[in-house]
């Protein structure tokens, strides 16, 4: 009799839990971008870059969700080069108003402007472009990828701390290189470094054979400087600059000493456990694009858990509030800037084998949140959508 009564009670409890289970559906949209040829193919980009980070975020949400009556689902859409990204976005928005996107800036803006997206909550997981956080911002588009200025401000803080105040710059001619170059020019001005010399890279020769002869001549007239900045976001020529300069100087920027959202060498603050789980899932190291996608999915998960809602409006309000915090394995809780939707986050400054420093660095203060010393602060932004 007692056994029957206990079974009935358990059946009732679990029946109510099952009936009240909340299904949360996220859309993940990847728009393939053309990859220009580079001198070396030693570091090919993984075909699942970004996507595996979103998958890990979903698994983390599901782990917590099992105790809260949540079921997490993610619809994955991958648009090939030349495909119709807008049509794919419309279809994805029809399945869920919560979307994580890996796409270039212009595509992100076009998606955010769709009528179907006006009540949606979109996350930019990979695009670092400053326009998305300034005059080209959109109220329904938040950013878990750090901006270029956040990365270059982190590097500038490190150079100031080391008293490497005189810099020279070599920049590539790809649009991504030029955008990074603009940020590298802006951060020295902000942190009172001096740009002593600058050149654009135009070599057509095979640097794998000629670097030891060509690079010293190319850098000979830079004059004295403390560090050489390289803007080579494609990974094309920077590796051939290192140890081949006329003056023996540290190299930083896109090569050697690099400010990144994430890197496989980040291990403190529980990051080793995140790295291990990602490697088990993807069979490779976690890249910045993966981290941006993971953070976006986890931000949704944290907001759903705290608000009890799955609607974009309440989730956005909570994510942009002072109450929102996300543990990001970087030593400081992650949050979002109300003035442009950018996720605040520390920036590791890394080599291939170690973390050299993590910005913001000691001595760089802010009246509110010291993470706001990286990137566009509220008085500096041209974003009016928020």
mmCIF file of C-alpha atoms in Angstrom:
data_model
loop_
_atom_site.group_PDB
_atom_site.id
_atom_site.type_symbol
_atom_site.label_atom_id
_atom_site.label_comp_id
_atom_site.label_asym_id
_atom_site.label_seq_id
_atom_site.Cartn_x
_atom_site.Cartn_y
_atom_site.Cartn_z
ATOM 1 C CA UNK A 1 0.000 0.000 0.000
ATOM 2 C CA UNK A 2 2.825 2.361 0.995
ATOM 3 C CA UNK A 3 4.787 1.380 -2.134
ATOM 4 C CA UNK A 4 1.795 2.118 -4.327
ATOM 5 C CA UNK A 5 1.286 5.453 -2.591
ATOM 6 C CA UNK A 6 4.953 6.432 -3.071
ATOM 7 C CA UNK A 7 4.840 5.409 -6.729
ATOM 8 C CA UNK A 8 1.730 7.503 -7.256
ATOM 9 C CA UNK A 9 3.359 10.528 -5.629
ATOM 10 C CA UNK A 10 6.529 10.154 -7.728
ATOM 11 C CA UNK A 11 4.457 9.652 -10.846
ATOM 12 C CA UNK A 12 2.530 12.821 -10.056
ATOM 13 C CA UNK A 13 5.719 14.832 -9.381
ATOM 14 C CA UNK A 14 7.509 13.717 -12.534
ATOM 15 C CA UNK A 15 4.337 14.034 -14.568
ATOM 16 C CA UNK A 16 3.973 17.673 -13.517
ATOM 17 C CA UNK A 17 7.682 18.307 -14.245
ATOM 18 C CA UNK A 18 7.364 16.798 -17.700
ATOM 19 C CA UNK A 19 4.243 18.774 -18.414
ATOM 20 C CA UNK A 20 5.926 22.028 -17.386
ATOM 21 C CA UNK A 21 9.147 21.429 -19.325
ATOM 22 C CA UNK A 22 10.225 24.446 -21.364
ATOM 23 C CA UNK A 23 11.664 23.961 -24.826
ATOM 24 C CA UNK A 24 14.176 26.655 -25.835
ATOM 25 C CA UNK A 25 15.062 26.736 -29.527
ATOM 26 C CA UNK A 26 18.074 28.655 -30.840
ATOM 27 C CA UNK A 27 18.950 29.231 -34.485
ATOM 28 C CA UNK A 28 22.616 29.160 -35.517
ATOM 29 C CA UNK A 29 23.409 30.761 -38.872
ATOM 30 C CA UNK A 30 26.818 30.568 -40.539
ATOM 31 C CA UNK A 31 27.494 32.486 -43.745
ATOM 32 C CA UNK A 32 30.652 31.239 -45.476
ATOM 33 C CA UNK A 33 33.120 33.924 -46.528
ATOM 34 C CA UNK A 34 35.731 33.649 -49.275
ATOM 35 C CA UNK A 35 39.226 33.002 -47.972
ATOM 36 C CA UNK A 36 41.968 34.689 -50.024
ATOM 37 C CA UNK A 37 45.072 32.622 -50.754
ATOM 38 C CA UNK A 38 48.017 33.054 -48.372
ATOM 39 C CA UNK A 39 51.707 32.218 -48.641
ATOM 40 C CA UNK A 40 51.506 29.259 -46.264
ATOM 41 C CA UNK A 41 48.766 26.703 -45.666
ATOM 42 C CA UNK A 42 50.237 25.437 -42.405
ATOM 43 C CA UNK A 43 47.219 26.655 -40.413
ATOM 44 C CA UNK A 44 44.035 25.880 -42.361
ATOM 45 C CA UNK A 45 40.838 27.130 -40.755
ATOM 46 C CA UNK A 46 38.666 24.308 -39.363
ATOM 47 C CA UNK A 47 35.455 23.746 -41.310
ATOM 48 C CA UNK A 48 33.425 23.886 -38.073
ATOM 49 C CA UNK A 49 34.936 27.098 -36.697
ATOM 50 C CA UNK A 50 32.401 28.809 -34.444
ATOM 51 C CA UNK A 51 29.798 26.088 -34.797
ATOM 52 C CA UNK A 52 31.507 23.764 -32.317
ATOM 53 C CA UNK A 53 31.566 26.565 -29.764
ATOM 54 C CA UNK A 54 27.809 27.002 -30.143
ATOM 55 C CA UNK A 55 27.343 23.256 -29.741
ATOM 56 C CA UNK A 56 29.341 23.273 -26.513
ATOM 57 C CA UNK A 57 27.293 26.213 -25.232
ATOM 58 C CA UNK A 58 24.112 24.303 -25.999
ATOM 59 C CA UNK A 59 25.440 21.256 -24.120
ATOM 60 C CA UNK A 60 26.258 23.474 -21.126
ATOM 61 C CA UNK A 61 22.769 24.983 -21.213
ATOM 62 C CA UNK A 62 21.253 21.511 -21.397
ATOM 63 C CA UNK A 63 23.249 20.349 -18.373
ATOM 64 C CA UNK A 64 21.744 23.093 -16.228
ATOM 65 C CA UNK A 65 18.397 22.838 -17.969
ATOM 66 C CA UNK A 66 17.848 19.219 -16.948
ATOM 67 C CA UNK A 67 17.386 20.373 -13.360
ATOM 68 C CA UNK A 68 15.082 23.227 -14.345
ATOM 69 C CA UNK A 69 12.723 21.524 -16.770
ATOM 70 C CA UNK A 70 14.402 23.026 -19.847
ATOM 71 C CA UNK A 71 14.984 21.308 -23.166
ATOM 72 C CA UNK A 72 17.533 23.019 -25.435
ATOM 73 C CA UNK A 73 17.457 22.669 -29.219
ATOM 74 C CA UNK A 74 19.595 24.353 -31.870
ATOM 75 C CA UNK A 75 18.798 24.516 -35.573
ATOM 76 C CA UNK A 76 22.010 24.805 -37.615
ATOM 77 C CA UNK A 77 22.033 26.572 -40.984
ATOM 78 C CA UNK A 78 25.231 26.895 -43.024
ATOM 79 C CA UNK A 79 25.114 29.102 -46.104
ATOM 80 C CA UNK A 80 27.838 28.335 -48.689
ATOM 81 C CA UNK A 81 29.800 31.014 -50.532
ATOM 82 C CA UNK A 82 27.460 32.756 -52.952
ATOM 83 C CA UNK A 83 24.376 31.392 -51.183
ATOM 84 C CA UNK A 84 21.333 33.439 -50.240
ATOM 85 C CA UNK A 85 22.093 34.452 -46.649
ATOM 86 C CA UNK A 86 18.977 36.618 -46.332
ATOM 87 C CA UNK A 87 16.625 33.835 -47.374
ATOM 88 C CA UNK A 88 18.396 31.494 -44.955
ATOM 89 C CA UNK A 89 18.049 34.073 -42.171
ATOM 90 C CA UNK A 90 14.319 34.445 -42.853
ATOM 91 C CA UNK A 91 13.853 30.681 -42.648
ATOM 92 C CA UNK A 92 15.888 30.485 -39.437
ATOM 93 C CA UNK A 93 13.930 33.337 -37.833
ATOM 94 C CA UNK A 94 10.723 31.487 -38.633
ATOM 95 C CA UNK A 95 11.927 28.675 -36.360
ATOM 96 C CA UNK A 96 13.327 30.846 -33.555
ATOM 97 C CA UNK A 97 13.664 34.551 -32.687
ATOM 98 C CA UNK A 98 16.895 33.756 -30.814
ATOM 99 C CA UNK A 99 19.749 33.601 -33.299
ATOM 100 C CA UNK A 100 23.543 33.305 -33.104
ATOM 101 C CA UNK A 101 25.231 34.447 -36.311
ATOM 102 C CA UNK A 102 28.642 33.954 -37.894
ATOM 103 C CA UNK A 103 28.623 36.389 -40.832
ATOM 104 C CA UNK A 104 30.374 39.516 -42.121
ATOM 105 C CA UNK A 105 29.266 42.928 -40.903
ATOM 106 C CA UNK A 106 27.171 43.946 -43.917
ATOM 107 C CA UNK A 107 25.260 40.656 -43.800
ATOM 108 C CA UNK A 108 24.650 41.050 -40.065
ATOM 109 C CA UNK A 109 23.167 44.496 -40.610
ATOM 110 C CA UNK A 110 20.974 43.263 -43.459
ATOM 111 C CA UNK A 111 19.656 40.424 -41.295
ATOM 112 C CA UNK A 112 19.037 42.750 -38.332
ATOM 113 C CA UNK A 113 17.044 45.070 -40.624
ATOM 114 C CA UNK A 114 14.689 42.335 -41.842
ATOM 115 C CA UNK A 115 11.035 42.813 -40.816
ATOM 116 C CA UNK A 116 11.141 39.274 -39.425
ATOM 117 C CA UNK A 117 14.033 40.266 -37.130
ATOM 118 C CA UNK A 118 12.467 43.320 -35.496
ATOM 119 C CA UNK A 119 11.191 41.332 -32.541
ATOM 120 C CA UNK A 120 14.170 38.973 -32.478
ATOM 121 C CA UNK A 121 17.358 38.844 -30.412
ATOM 122 C CA UNK A 122 20.466 38.362 -32.538
ATOM 123 C CA UNK A 123 24.059 37.714 -31.457
ATOM 124 C CA UNK A 124 27.133 38.525 -33.514
ATOM 125 C CA UNK A 125 29.581 35.774 -32.569
ATOM 126 C CA UNK A 126 32.502 36.548 -34.888
ATOM 127 C CA UNK A 127 32.528 39.953 -36.639
ATOM 128 C CA UNK A 128 34.909 42.480 -34.992
ATOM 129 C CA UNK A 129 34.020 45.502 -37.172
ATOM 130 C CA UNK A 130 33.822 48.817 -35.360
ATOM 131 C CA UNK A 131 30.847 50.067 -37.401
ATOM 132 C CA UNK A 132 28.644 47.395 -35.810
ATOM 133 C CA UNK A 133 29.313 48.989 -32.412
ATOM 134 C CA UNK A 134 29.203 52.610 -33.617
ATOM 135 C CA UNK A 135 27.009 54.379 -36.177
ATOM 136 C CA UNK A 136 26.043 51.071 -37.827
ATOM 137 C CA UNK A 137 24.752 49.440 -34.638
ATOM 138 C CA UNK A 138 21.340 47.766 -34.444
ATOM 139 C CA UNK A 139 19.206 47.529 -31.300
ATOM 140 C CA UNK A 140 18.391 43.853 -31.875
ATOM 141 C CA UNK A 141 22.034 42.842 -32.439
ATOM 142 C CA UNK A 142 24.362 42.130 -29.504
ATOM 143 C CA UNK A 143 28.047 41.240 -29.814
ATOM 144 C CA UNK A 144 29.941 38.479 -28.045
ATOM 145 C CA UNK A 145 32.924 38.841 -30.381
ATOM 146 C CA UNK A 146 35.234 41.589 -29.062
ATOM 147 C CA UNK A 147 35.666 44.598 -31.295
ATOM 148 C CA UNK A 148 38.976 45.351 -32.988
ATOM 149 C CA UNK A 149 39.405 48.316 -30.646
ATOM 150 C CA UNK A 150 39.044 46.062 -27.604
ATOM 151 C CA UNK A 151 41.884 43.895 -28.901
ATOM 152 C CA UNK A 152 44.188 46.748 -29.838
ATOM 153 C CA UNK A 153 43.449 48.671 -26.620
ATOM 154 C CA UNK A 154 44.478 45.555 -24.693
ATOM 155 C CA UNK A 155 47.760 45.436 -26.582
ATOM 156 C CA UNK A 156 48.324 49.167 -26.085
ATOM 157 C CA UNK A 157 47.869 48.781 -22.324
ATOM 158 C CA UNK A 158 50.507 46.062 -22.311
ATOM 159 C CA UNK A 159 52.949 48.224 -24.302
ATOM 160 C CA UNK A 160 52.423 51.153 -21.920
ATOM 161 C CA UNK A 161 53.036 48.899 -18.928
ATOM 162 C CA UNK A 162 56.281 47.662 -20.521
ATOM 163 C CA UNK A 163 57.215 51.239 -21.463
ATOM 164 C CA UNK A 164 57.458 50.263 -25.124
ATOM 165 C CA UNK A 165 56.035 53.599 -26.156
ATOM 166 C CA UNK A 166 57.544 54.001 -29.654
ATOM 167 C CA UNK A 167 56.048 51.694 -32.280
ATOM 168 C CA UNK A 168 56.353 51.006 -36.007
ATOM 169 C CA UNK A 169 53.655 49.351 -38.129
ATOM 170 C CA UNK A 170 53.498 47.010 -41.133
ATOM 171 C CA UNK A 171 50.002 46.531 -42.581
ATOM 172 C CA UNK A 172 48.540 44.199 -45.171
ATOM 173 C CA UNK A 173 46.258 45.406 -47.955
ATOM 174 C CA UNK A 174 43.267 43.102 -47.368
ATOM 175 C CA UNK A 175 40.145 44.859 -45.969
ATOM 176 C CA UNK A 176 40.484 42.895 -42.717
ATOM 177 C CA UNK A 177 44.106 44.038 -42.411
ATOM 178 C CA UNK A 178 43.115 47.645 -43.060
ATOM 179 C CA UNK A 179 40.406 47.534 -40.417
ATOM 180 C CA UNK A 180 42.880 46.138 -37.886
ATOM 181 C CA UNK A 181 45.392 48.794 -38.955
ATOM 182 C CA UNK A 182 42.866 51.547 -38.215
ATOM 183 C CA UNK A 183 42.375 50.105 -34.734
ATOM 184 C CA UNK A 184 46.132 49.815 -34.224
ATOM 185 C CA UNK A 185 46.469 53.497 -35.126
ATOM 186 C CA UNK A 186 43.645 54.510 -32.776
ATOM 187 C CA UNK A 187 44.868 52.714 -29.661
ATOM 188 C CA UNK A 188 48.329 54.377 -29.574
ATOM 189 C CA UNK A 189 46.581 57.745 -29.750
ATOM 190 C CA UNK A 190 44.250 56.751 -26.900
ATOM 191 C CA UNK A 191 47.085 55.472 -24.715
ATOM 192 C CA UNK A 192 49.702 58.040 -25.798
ATOM 193 C CA UNK A 193 52.052 55.792 -27.703
ATOM 194 C CA UNK A 194 54.027 57.207 -30.618
ATOM 195 C CA UNK A 195 53.745 55.695 -34.109
ATOM 196 C CA UNK A 196 57.223 56.338 -35.533
ATOM 197 C CA UNK A 197 56.901 54.714 -38.956
ATOM 198 C CA UNK A 198 54.429 52.798 -41.092
ATOM 199 C CA UNK A 199 54.552 50.750 -44.299
ATOM 200 C CA UNK A 200 52.130 48.613 -46.293
ATOM 201 C CA UNK A 201 53.173 45.103 -47.315
ATOM 202 C CA UNK A 202 53.143 44.591 -51.100
ATOM 203 C CA UNK A 203 55.577 41.730 -51.682
ATOM 204 C CA UNK A 204 54.717 39.257 -54.434
ATOM 205 C CA UNK A 205 57.871 37.186 -53.905
ATOM 206 C CA UNK A 206 57.809 33.882 -52.056
ATOM 207 C CA UNK A 207 58.771 34.931 -48.522
ATOM 208 C CA UNK A 208 59.363 31.320 -47.553
ATOM 209 C CA UNK A 209 62.636 31.662 -49.469
ATOM 210 C CA UNK A 210 63.324 35.391 -49.484
ATOM 211 C CA UNK A 211 62.296 36.663 -46.032
ATOM 212 C CA UNK A 212 65.821 36.758 -44.605
ATOM 213 C CA UNK A 213 66.911 39.025 -47.466
ATOM 214 C CA UNK A 214 63.794 41.117 -48.116
ATOM 215 C CA UNK A 215 62.418 41.860 -44.632
ATOM 216 C CA UNK A 216 65.610 43.503 -43.241
ATOM 217 C CA UNK A 217 65.702 45.853 -46.228
ATOM 218 C CA UNK A 218 61.971 46.558 -45.895
ATOM 219 C CA UNK A 219 62.337 47.540 -42.222
ATOM 220 C CA UNK A 220 65.731 49.241 -42.443
ATOM 221 C CA UNK A 221 64.402 52.794 -42.612
ATOM 222 C CA UNK A 222 61.933 52.484 -39.737
ATOM 223 C CA UNK A 223 64.353 54.169 -37.371
ATOM 224 C CA UNK A 224 64.509 53.361 -33.701
ATOM 225 C CA UNK A 225 61.364 51.898 -32.121
ATOM 226 C CA UNK A 226 60.465 49.640 -29.222
ATOM 227 C CA UNK A 227 58.086 47.198 -30.890
ATOM 228 C CA UNK A 228 56.933 46.399 -34.416
ATOM 229 C CA UNK A 229 53.173 46.089 -34.932
ATOM 230 C CA UNK A 230 51.931 43.830 -37.722
ATOM 231 C CA UNK A 231 48.401 43.973 -39.176
ATOM 232 C CA UNK A 232 48.036 40.631 -40.952
ATOM 233 C CA UNK A 233 44.656 39.222 -39.964
ATOM 234 C CA UNK A 234 44.747 36.611 -42.745
ATOM 235 C CA UNK A 235 47.952 35.052 -41.415
ATOM 236 C CA UNK A 236 49.691 35.710 -44.714
ATOM 237 C CA UNK A 237 53.058 37.423 -44.226
ATOM 238 C CA UNK A 238 53.468 38.157 -40.511
ATOM 239 C CA UNK A 239 55.241 34.916 -39.686
ATOM 240 C CA UNK A 240 58.043 35.849 -42.087
ATOM 241 C CA UNK A 241 58.603 39.238 -40.413
ATOM 242 C CA UNK A 242 59.438 37.756 -37.016
ATOM 243 C CA UNK A 243 63.229 37.502 -36.415
ATOM 244 C CA UNK A 244 63.969 39.025 -39.832
ATOM 245 C CA UNK A 245 63.681 42.747 -38.995
ATOM 246 C CA UNK A 246 66.609 45.153 -39.396
ATOM 247 C CA UNK A 247 66.547 45.965 -35.697
ATOM 248 C CA UNK A 248 65.963 43.131 -33.220
ATOM 249 C CA UNK A 249 62.543 44.092 -31.880
ATOM 250 C CA UNK A 250 59.465 42.340 -30.463
ATOM 251 C CA UNK A 251 56.610 41.815 -32.933
ATOM 252 C CA UNK A 252 52.972 42.207 -31.873
ATOM 253 C CA UNK A 253 49.482 42.622 -33.309
ATOM 254 C CA UNK A 254 48.408 39.820 -35.647
ATOM 255 C CA UNK A 255 51.624 37.878 -35.082
ATOM 256 C CA UNK A 256 53.807 36.688 -32.191
ATOM 257 C CA UNK A 257 52.232 38.717 -29.330
ATOM 258 C CA UNK A 258 48.514 38.690 -30.159
ATOM 259 C CA UNK A 259 45.477 40.090 -28.295
ATOM 260 C CA UNK A 260 42.667 37.569 -28.695
ATOM 261 C CA UNK A 261 39.192 36.819 -27.392
ATOM 262 C CA UNK A 262 40.397 33.300 -26.633
ATOM 263 C CA UNK A 263 43.280 30.933 -27.324
ATOM 264 C CA UNK A 264 44.095 27.303 -26.487
ATOM 265 C CA UNK A 265 46.799 28.501 -24.071
ATOM 266 C CA UNK A 266 44.264 30.176 -21.722
ATOM 267 C CA UNK A 267 44.162 27.913 -18.659
ATOM 268 C CA UNK A 268 43.465 29.989 -15.529
ATOM 269 C CA UNK A 269 40.134 30.570 -13.769
ATOM 270 C CA UNK A 270 38.789 27.140 -14.716
ATOM 271 C CA UNK A 271 39.545 27.663 -18.406
ATOM 272 C CA UNK A 272 41.477 24.383 -18.610
ATOM 273 C CA UNK A 273 38.216 22.548 -17.926
ATOM 274 C CA UNK A 274 36.428 24.456 -20.707
ATOM 275 C CA UNK A 275 39.339 23.749 -23.057
ATOM 276 C CA UNK A 276 39.190 20.051 -22.218
ATOM 277 C CA UNK A 277 35.448 19.783 -22.785
ATOM 278 C CA UNK A 278 35.771 21.590 -26.090
ATOM 279 C CA UNK A 279 38.620 19.341 -27.247
ATOM 280 C CA UNK A 280 36.542 16.266 -26.367
ATOM 281 C CA UNK A 281 33.667 17.635 -28.442
ATOM 282 C CA UNK A 282 35.511 19.087 -31.451
ATOM 283 C CA UNK A 283 38.822 17.233 -31.516
ATOM 284 C CA UNK A 284 40.795 20.504 -31.694
ATOM 285 C CA UNK A 285 41.612 23.637 -29.713
ATOM 286 C CA UNK A 286 39.058 26.346 -29.013
ATOM 287 C CA UNK A 287 39.475 29.383 -31.290
ATOM 288 C CA UNK A 288 38.178 32.944 -30.760
ATOM 289 C CA UNK A 289 35.225 32.273 -33.103
ATOM 290 C CA UNK A 290 34.270 29.240 -31.024
ATOM 291 C CA UNK A 291 34.427 31.280 -27.840
ATOM 292 C CA UNK A 292 32.218 34.004 -29.301
ATOM 293 C CA UNK A 293 29.576 31.457 -30.306
ATOM 294 C CA UNK A 294 29.835 29.635 -26.963
ATOM 295 C CA UNK A 295 29.408 32.924 -25.061
ATOM 296 C CA UNK A 296 26.350 33.863 -27.128
ATOM 297 C CA UNK A 297 24.572 30.573 -26.489
ATOM 298 C CA UNK A 298 25.515 30.666 -22.819
ATOM 299 C CA UNK A 299 24.269 34.261 -22.493
ATOM 300 C CA UNK A 300 20.887 33.100 -23.772
ATOM 301 C CA UNK A 301 20.993 30.190 -21.335
ATOM 302 C CA UNK A 302 21.806 32.391 -18.362
ATOM 303 C CA UNK A 303 19.046 34.856 -19.268
ATOM 304 C CA UNK A 304 16.426 32.121 -19.716
ATOM 305 C CA UNK A 305 17.367 30.590 -16.370
ATOM 306 C CA UNK A 306 17.264 33.889 -14.480
ATOM 307 C CA UNK A 307 14.100 35.326 -16.043
ATOM 308 C CA UNK A 308 12.093 32.172 -16.637
ATOM 309 C CA UNK A 309 11.204 33.593 -20.051
ATOM 310 C CA UNK A 310 12.021 32.495 -23.594
ATOM 311 C CA UNK A 311 10.780 35.730 -25.212
ATOM 312 C CA UNK A 312 13.375 37.989 -26.892
ATOM 313 C CA UNK A 313 12.162 41.202 -25.224
ATOM 314 C CA UNK A 314 12.520 40.153 -21.577
ATOM 315 C CA UNK A 315 15.751 38.303 -22.362
ATOM 316 C CA UNK A 316 17.272 41.384 -24.002
ATOM 317 C CA UNK A 317 16.210 43.619 -21.123
ATOM 318 C CA UNK A 318 17.824 41.273 -18.619
ATOM 319 C CA UNK A 319 21.019 40.767 -20.636
ATOM 320 C CA UNK A 320 21.529 44.548 -20.873
ATOM 321 C CA UNK A 321 20.770 45.088 -17.174
ATOM 322 C CA UNK A 322 23.219 45.395 -14.285
ATOM 323 C CA UNK A 323 21.929 42.080 -12.940
ATOM 324 C CA UNK A 324 23.330 40.038 -15.827
ATOM 325 C CA UNK A 325 26.646 38.264 -15.338
ATOM 326 C CA UNK A 326 28.152 35.323 -17.167
ATOM 327 C CA UNK A 327 31.087 33.255 -15.955
ATOM 328 C CA UNK A 328 33.429 33.250 -18.931
ATOM 329 C CA UNK A 329 36.575 31.602 -17.521
ATOM 330 C CA UNK A 330 38.550 34.835 -17.896
ATOM 331 C CA UNK A 331 38.814 36.006 -14.306
ATOM 332 C CA UNK A 332 36.028 38.613 -14.445
ATOM 333 C CA UNK A 333 32.292 38.150 -15.042
ATOM 334 C CA UNK A 334 31.104 39.008 -18.544
ATOM 335 C CA UNK A 335 28.330 41.555 -19.074
ATOM 336 C CA UNK A 336 26.959 43.745 -21.857
ATOM 337 C CA UNK A 337 27.337 47.475 -22.519
ATOM 338 C CA UNK A 338 24.004 49.243 -22.605
ATOM 339 C CA UNK A 339 25.201 51.813 -25.136
ATOM 340 C CA UNK A 340 26.062 49.435 -28.017
ATOM 341 C CA UNK A 341 25.329 45.822 -27.023
ATOM 342 C CA UNK A 342 28.989 44.803 -26.790
ATOM 343 C CA UNK A 343 29.908 42.055 -24.326
ATOM 344 C CA UNK A 344 32.502 43.261 -21.839
ATOM 345 C CA UNK A 345 35.317 40.758 -21.493
ATOM 346 C CA UNK A 346 38.991 40.541 -20.557
ATOM 347 C CA UNK A 347 41.367 40.124 -23.503
ATOM 348 C CA UNK A 348 44.250 37.629 -23.175
ATOM 349 C CA UNK A 349 47.497 38.692 -24.840
ATOM 350 C CA UNK A 350 49.105 35.470 -26.000
ATOM 351 C CA UNK A 351 51.881 33.774 -27.871
ATOM 352 C CA UNK A 352 51.494 30.337 -29.416
ATOM 353 C CA UNK A 353 52.628 28.770 -26.164
ATOM 354 C CA UNK A 354 51.577 31.022 -23.275
ATOM 355 C CA UNK A 355 49.413 33.823 -21.947
ATOM 356 C CA UNK A 356 51.690 36.836 -21.453
ATOM 357 C CA UNK A 357 49.085 39.120 -19.849
ATOM 358 C CA UNK A 358 45.335 39.631 -19.604
ATOM 359 C CA UNK A 359 43.846 43.101 -20.084
ATOM 360 C CA UNK A 360 42.602 45.308 -18.561
ATOM 361 C CA UNK A 361 45.948 45.596 -16.813
ATOM 362 C CA UNK A 362 46.775 47.024 -13.419
ATOM 363 C CA UNK A 363 46.871 50.806 -13.419
ATOM 364 C CA UNK A 364 44.163 51.359 -16.047
ATOM 365 C CA UNK A 365 41.125 52.574 -14.154
ATOM 366 C CA UNK A 366 37.531 53.384 -15.049
ATOM 367 C CA UNK A 367 34.849 55.167 -13.045
ATOM 368 C CA UNK A 368 32.459 52.259 -13.590
ATOM 369 C CA UNK A 369 33.788 48.956 -14.903
ATOM 370 C CA UNK A 370 37.500 48.585 -15.702
ATOM 371 C CA UNK A 371 36.583 46.344 -18.651
ATOM 372 C CA UNK A 372 35.299 49.535 -20.258
ATOM 373 C CA UNK A 373 38.894 50.702 -20.695
ATOM 374 C CA UNK A 374 38.868 48.288 -23.664
ATOM 375 C CA UNK A 375 36.994 49.453 -26.759
ATOM 376 C CA UNK A 376 34.372 52.174 -27.142
ATOM 377 C CA UNK A 377 33.289 53.701 -23.856
ATOM 378 C CA UNK A 378 29.887 55.362 -23.574
ATOM 379 C CA UNK A 379 31.132 58.937 -24.262
ATOM 380 C CA UNK A 380 33.029 57.704 -27.345
ATOM 381 C CA UNK A 381 30.312 55.718 -29.092
ATOM 382 C CA UNK A 382 28.383 56.882 -32.156
ATOM 383 C CA UNK A 383 25.707 54.228 -31.578
ATOM 384 C CA UNK A 384 22.249 55.726 -30.976
ATOM 385 C CA UNK A 385 20.062 52.622 -31.414
ATOM 386 C CA UNK A 386 20.308 51.642 -27.746
#
